[in-house]
XYZ file of C-alpha atoms in Angstrom:
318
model
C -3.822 24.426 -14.579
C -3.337 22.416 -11.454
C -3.276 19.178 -10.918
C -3.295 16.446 -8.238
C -2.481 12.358 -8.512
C -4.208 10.349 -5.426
C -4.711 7.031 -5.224
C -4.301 3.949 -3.167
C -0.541 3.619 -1.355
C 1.312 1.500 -4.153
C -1.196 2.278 -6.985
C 1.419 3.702 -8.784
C 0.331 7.613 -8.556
C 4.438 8.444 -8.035
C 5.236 7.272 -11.119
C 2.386 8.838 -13.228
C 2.483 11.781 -11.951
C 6.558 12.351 -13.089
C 5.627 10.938 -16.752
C 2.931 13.725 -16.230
C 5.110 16.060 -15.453
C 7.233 15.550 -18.121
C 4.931 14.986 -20.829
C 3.368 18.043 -19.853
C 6.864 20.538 -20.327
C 5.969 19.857 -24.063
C 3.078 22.542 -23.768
C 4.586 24.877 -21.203
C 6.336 25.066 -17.798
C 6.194 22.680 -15.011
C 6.132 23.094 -10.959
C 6.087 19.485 -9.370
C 5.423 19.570 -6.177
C 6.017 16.023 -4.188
C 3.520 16.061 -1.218
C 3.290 12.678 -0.358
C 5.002 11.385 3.027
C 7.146 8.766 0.797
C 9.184 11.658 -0.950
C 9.720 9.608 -4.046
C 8.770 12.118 -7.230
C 12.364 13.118 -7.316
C 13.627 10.000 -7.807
C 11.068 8.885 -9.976
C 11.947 12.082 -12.180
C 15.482 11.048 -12.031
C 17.444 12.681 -8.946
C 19.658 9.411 -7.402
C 18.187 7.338 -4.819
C 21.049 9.209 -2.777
C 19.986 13.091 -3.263
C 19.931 15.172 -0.192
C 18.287 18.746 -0.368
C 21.580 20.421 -1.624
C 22.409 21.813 -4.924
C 22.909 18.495 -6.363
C 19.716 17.208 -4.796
C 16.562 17.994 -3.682
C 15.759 21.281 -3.084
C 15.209 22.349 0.759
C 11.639 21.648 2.107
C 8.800 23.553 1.908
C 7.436 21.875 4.916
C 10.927 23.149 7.235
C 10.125 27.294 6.483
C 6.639 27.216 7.391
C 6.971 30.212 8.947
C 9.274 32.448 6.809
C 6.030 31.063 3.680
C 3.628 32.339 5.777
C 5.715 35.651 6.468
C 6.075 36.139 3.113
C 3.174 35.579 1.777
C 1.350 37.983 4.822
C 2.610 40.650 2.754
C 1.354 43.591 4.493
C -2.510 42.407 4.583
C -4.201 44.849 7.058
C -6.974 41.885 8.177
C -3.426 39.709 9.090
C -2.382 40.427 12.362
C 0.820 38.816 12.603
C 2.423 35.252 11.336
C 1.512 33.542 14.278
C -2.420 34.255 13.467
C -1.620 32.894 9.732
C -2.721 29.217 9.274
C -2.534 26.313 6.641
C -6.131 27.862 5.141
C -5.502 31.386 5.009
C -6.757 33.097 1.849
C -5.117 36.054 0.477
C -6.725 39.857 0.281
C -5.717 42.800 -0.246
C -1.929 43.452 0.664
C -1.033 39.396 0.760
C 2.077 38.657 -1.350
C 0.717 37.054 -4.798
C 3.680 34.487 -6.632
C 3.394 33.425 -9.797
C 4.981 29.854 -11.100
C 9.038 30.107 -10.696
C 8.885 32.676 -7.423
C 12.651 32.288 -6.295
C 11.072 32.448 -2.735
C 10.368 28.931 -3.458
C 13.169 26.539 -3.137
C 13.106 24.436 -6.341
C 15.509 22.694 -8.726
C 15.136 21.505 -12.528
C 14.815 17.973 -13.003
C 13.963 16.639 -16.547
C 12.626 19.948 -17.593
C 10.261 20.222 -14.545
C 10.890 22.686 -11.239
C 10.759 20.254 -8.643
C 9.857 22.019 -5.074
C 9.071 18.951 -2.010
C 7.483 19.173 0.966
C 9.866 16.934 2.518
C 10.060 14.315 4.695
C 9.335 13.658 8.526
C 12.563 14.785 10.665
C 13.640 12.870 14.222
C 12.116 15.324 15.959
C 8.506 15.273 14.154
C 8.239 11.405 15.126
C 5.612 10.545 17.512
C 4.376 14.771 18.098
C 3.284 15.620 14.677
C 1.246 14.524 11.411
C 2.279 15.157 8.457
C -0.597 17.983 7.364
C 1.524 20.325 9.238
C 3.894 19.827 6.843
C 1.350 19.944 3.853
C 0.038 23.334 4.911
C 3.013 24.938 3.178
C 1.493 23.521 0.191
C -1.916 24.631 0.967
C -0.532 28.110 1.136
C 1.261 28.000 -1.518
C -1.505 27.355 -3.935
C -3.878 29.606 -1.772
C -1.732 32.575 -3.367
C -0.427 31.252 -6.643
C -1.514 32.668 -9.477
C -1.053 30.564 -12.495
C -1.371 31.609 -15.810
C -2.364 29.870 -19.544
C -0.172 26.917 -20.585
C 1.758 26.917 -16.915
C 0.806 23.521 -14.438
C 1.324 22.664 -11.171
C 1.608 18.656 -10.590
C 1.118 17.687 -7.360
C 1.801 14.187 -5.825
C -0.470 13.779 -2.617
C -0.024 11.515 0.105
C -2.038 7.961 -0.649
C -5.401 7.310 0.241
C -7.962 9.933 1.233
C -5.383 11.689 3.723
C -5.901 14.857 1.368
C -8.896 15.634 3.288
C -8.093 16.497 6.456
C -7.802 20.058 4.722
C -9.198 22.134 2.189
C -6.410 21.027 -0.073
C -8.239 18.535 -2.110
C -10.232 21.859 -3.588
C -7.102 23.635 -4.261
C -6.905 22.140 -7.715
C -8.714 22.120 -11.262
C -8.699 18.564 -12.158
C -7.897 15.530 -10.170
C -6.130 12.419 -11.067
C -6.947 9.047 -9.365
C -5.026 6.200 -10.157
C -6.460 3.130 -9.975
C -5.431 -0.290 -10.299
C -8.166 -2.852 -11.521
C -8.789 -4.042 -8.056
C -11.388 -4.220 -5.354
C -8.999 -1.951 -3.014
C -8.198 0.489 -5.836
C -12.074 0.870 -6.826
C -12.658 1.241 -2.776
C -10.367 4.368 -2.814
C -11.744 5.785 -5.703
C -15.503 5.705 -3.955
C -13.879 6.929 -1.060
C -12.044 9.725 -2.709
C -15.792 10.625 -4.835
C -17.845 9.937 -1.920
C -16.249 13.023 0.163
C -15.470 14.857 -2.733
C -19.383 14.913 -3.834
C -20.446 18.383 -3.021
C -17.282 20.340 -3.377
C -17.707 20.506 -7.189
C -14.167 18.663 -7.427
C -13.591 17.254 -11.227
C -12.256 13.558 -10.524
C -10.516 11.511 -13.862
C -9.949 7.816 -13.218
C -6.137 6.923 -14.512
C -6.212 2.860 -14.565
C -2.718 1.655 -14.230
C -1.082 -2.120 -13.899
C -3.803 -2.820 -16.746
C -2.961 -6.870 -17.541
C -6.126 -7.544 -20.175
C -9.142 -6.483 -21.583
C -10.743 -7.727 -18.581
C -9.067 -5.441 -16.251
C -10.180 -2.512 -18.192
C -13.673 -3.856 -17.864
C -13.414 -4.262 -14.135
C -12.227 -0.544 -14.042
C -15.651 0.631 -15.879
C -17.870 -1.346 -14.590
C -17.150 0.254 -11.058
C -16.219 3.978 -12.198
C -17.826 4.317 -15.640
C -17.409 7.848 -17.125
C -14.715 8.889 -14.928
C -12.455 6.652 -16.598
C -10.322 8.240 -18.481
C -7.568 6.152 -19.883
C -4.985 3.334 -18.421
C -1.756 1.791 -18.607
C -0.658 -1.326 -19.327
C 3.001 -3.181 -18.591
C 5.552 -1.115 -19.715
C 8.923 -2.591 -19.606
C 10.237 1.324 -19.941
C 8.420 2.554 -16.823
C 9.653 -0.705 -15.014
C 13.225 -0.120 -16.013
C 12.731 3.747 -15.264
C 11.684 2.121 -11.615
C 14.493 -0.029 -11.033
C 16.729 2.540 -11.951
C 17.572 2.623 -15.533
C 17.918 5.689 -17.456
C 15.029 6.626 -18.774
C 13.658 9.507 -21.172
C 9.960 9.753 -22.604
C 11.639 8.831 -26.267
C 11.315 5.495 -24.529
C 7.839 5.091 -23.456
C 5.821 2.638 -25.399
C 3.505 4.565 -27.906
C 0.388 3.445 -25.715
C 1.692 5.461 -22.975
C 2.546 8.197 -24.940
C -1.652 8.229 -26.035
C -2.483 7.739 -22.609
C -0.377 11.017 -21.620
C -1.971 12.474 -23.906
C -5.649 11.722 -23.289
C -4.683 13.239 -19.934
C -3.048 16.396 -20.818
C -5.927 16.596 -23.209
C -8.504 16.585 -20.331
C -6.459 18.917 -17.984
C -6.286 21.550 -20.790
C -10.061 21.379 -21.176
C -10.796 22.087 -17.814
C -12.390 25.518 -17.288
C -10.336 27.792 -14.854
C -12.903 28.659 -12.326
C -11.013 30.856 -9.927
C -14.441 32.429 -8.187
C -15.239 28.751 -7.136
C -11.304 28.681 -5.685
C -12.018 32.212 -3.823
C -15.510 30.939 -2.571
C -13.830 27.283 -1.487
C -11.122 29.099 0.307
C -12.966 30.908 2.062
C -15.230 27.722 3.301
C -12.471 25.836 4.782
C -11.251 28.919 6.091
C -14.304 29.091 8.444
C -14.194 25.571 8.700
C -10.674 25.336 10.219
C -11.262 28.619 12.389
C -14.397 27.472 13.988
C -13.157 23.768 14.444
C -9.803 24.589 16.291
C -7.815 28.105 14.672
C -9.585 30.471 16.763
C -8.671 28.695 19.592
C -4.938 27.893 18.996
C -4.509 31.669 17.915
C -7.106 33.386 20.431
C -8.835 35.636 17.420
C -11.451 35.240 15.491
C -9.721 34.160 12.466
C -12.583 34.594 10.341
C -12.311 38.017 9.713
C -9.312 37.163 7.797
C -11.374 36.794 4.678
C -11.411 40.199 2.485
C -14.817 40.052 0.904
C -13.695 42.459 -1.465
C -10.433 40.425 -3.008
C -10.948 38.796 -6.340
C -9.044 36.129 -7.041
C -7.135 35.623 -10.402
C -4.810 36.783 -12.484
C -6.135 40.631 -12.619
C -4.988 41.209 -9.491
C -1.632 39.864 -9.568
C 1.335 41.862 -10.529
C 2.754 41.625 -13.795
């Protein structure tokens, strides 16, 4: 299963999403991907505020080998011309390089039990000429061609507000996570987020978090009803694991442990749909070739999409 934490900048998705992670290794393995422009899931999973992408640190960034993903994962895909006519949204077919969870193409590193991979942060020479989607579409690809199997996840920190959509990435995942804090800011993002979700056939779960009282919880249904899912309250383990402190899930209160819980719960009953992933792929495909990839590229990049691929495990190799 794959999922994504969004949420308001400061709402506390970082955090979650590593105590995700690493509740989640108790039922099988982990990829955490940290796609958020803050690059702070390592160090909420434990690297030191310090880490550089070495062997001791982060891994290198998906988001600086754009081109040697896309090369790879080309394969030899007849309806591919070349890697300079591959872009963030292009599905795989017949010939495309599939990966499974642990590729060693990847650049990853353990951390707490969980494969950390990052996007990485913007360099000197991206400041002022680039956004970061450029960066994310290493991401997109990567998920465009994983194929996961039963009792692996893929947690996936996005960047903070609704910034998700300015690609077909927000589709690229069975069950959402929006973190909310019992605020009229946090409930705004959280109508944003559904609002341009509604449509797309994107499962949303409402995560309340910096939960004070009774009162707060209240707030929280009274503007998302159903979707809420379960909160957390203070935790003075999750604020030492913040400032620094070592920190293991032995000592997370036992609210947060039910909380994790009620969340892995919900991920696991999530139906794997992967003919609504092939058919969304293929949307934003057209989308992003008819708003501006067939002109960067000068082809018609719509004809990328093999009709006759099916996405899934059967056609990945073993």
């Amino acid at each position: 299963m794959r999922v994504a934490f969004v949420g308001k900048g400061g709402s506390g998705k970082t955090t979650l999403s590593s105590l995700f992670a690493r509740y989640a290794t108790r039922r099988g393995p982990v990829v955490a991907i940290d796609a958020d422009i803050n690059q702070h899931l390592g160090l909420a999973l434990g690297l030191p505020a310090d880490a550089k992408a070495d062997a001791a640190g982060h891994p290198p960034p998906l988001g600086g080998m754009l081109q040697e993903i896309k090369d790879y994962l080309r394969g030899d895909n007849p309806l591919i011309r070349d890697t300079a006519s591959m872009v963030k949204t292009t599905p795989p077919g017949r010939g495309s390089r599939l990966v499974r969870l642990g590729d060693p193409f990847f650049p990853s590193r353990p951390v707490e039990g969980v494969t950390l991979m990052v996007t990485g942060p913007f360099d000197e020479d991206d400041l002022g000429v680039a956004c970061y989607h450029s960066k994310l579409g290493a991401v997109e690809l990567y998920l465009n061609h994983l194929v996961d199997g039963p009792g692996e996840y893929v947690v996936v920190d996005m960047t903070a507000g609704a910034d998700s959509f300015a690609s077909g990435l927000f589709t690229r995942f069975d069950l959402t996570f929006l973190v909310a804090e019992p605020t009229r800011q946090g409930v705004s993002v959280y109508r944003q987020y559904r609002d341009h979700a509604a449509g797309f056939d994107v499962a949303i779960a409402v995560v309340g978090n910096k939960i004070h009282s009774p009162d707060d919880v209240d707030f929280l249904r009274e503007h998302v009803g159903d979707d809420l899912l379960t909160w957390f309250g203070h935790s003075p383990a999750i604020r030492g694991m913040e400032q620094g402190r070592p920190f293991t899930l032995h000592d997370l209160e036992p609210a947060g442990h039910l909380a994790l819980a009620a969340m892995l719960d919900r991920l696991d009953a999530q139906p794997k749909d992967w003919p609504k992933f092939g058919r969304q792929a293929a949307e934003f495909h057209i989308r992003n070739a008819r708003a501006w990839a067939n002109r960067a590229t000068g082809q018609d990049l719509v004809a990328q999409i093999d009709p006759g691929f099916v996405y899934g495990p059967a056609v990945a190799a073993p």
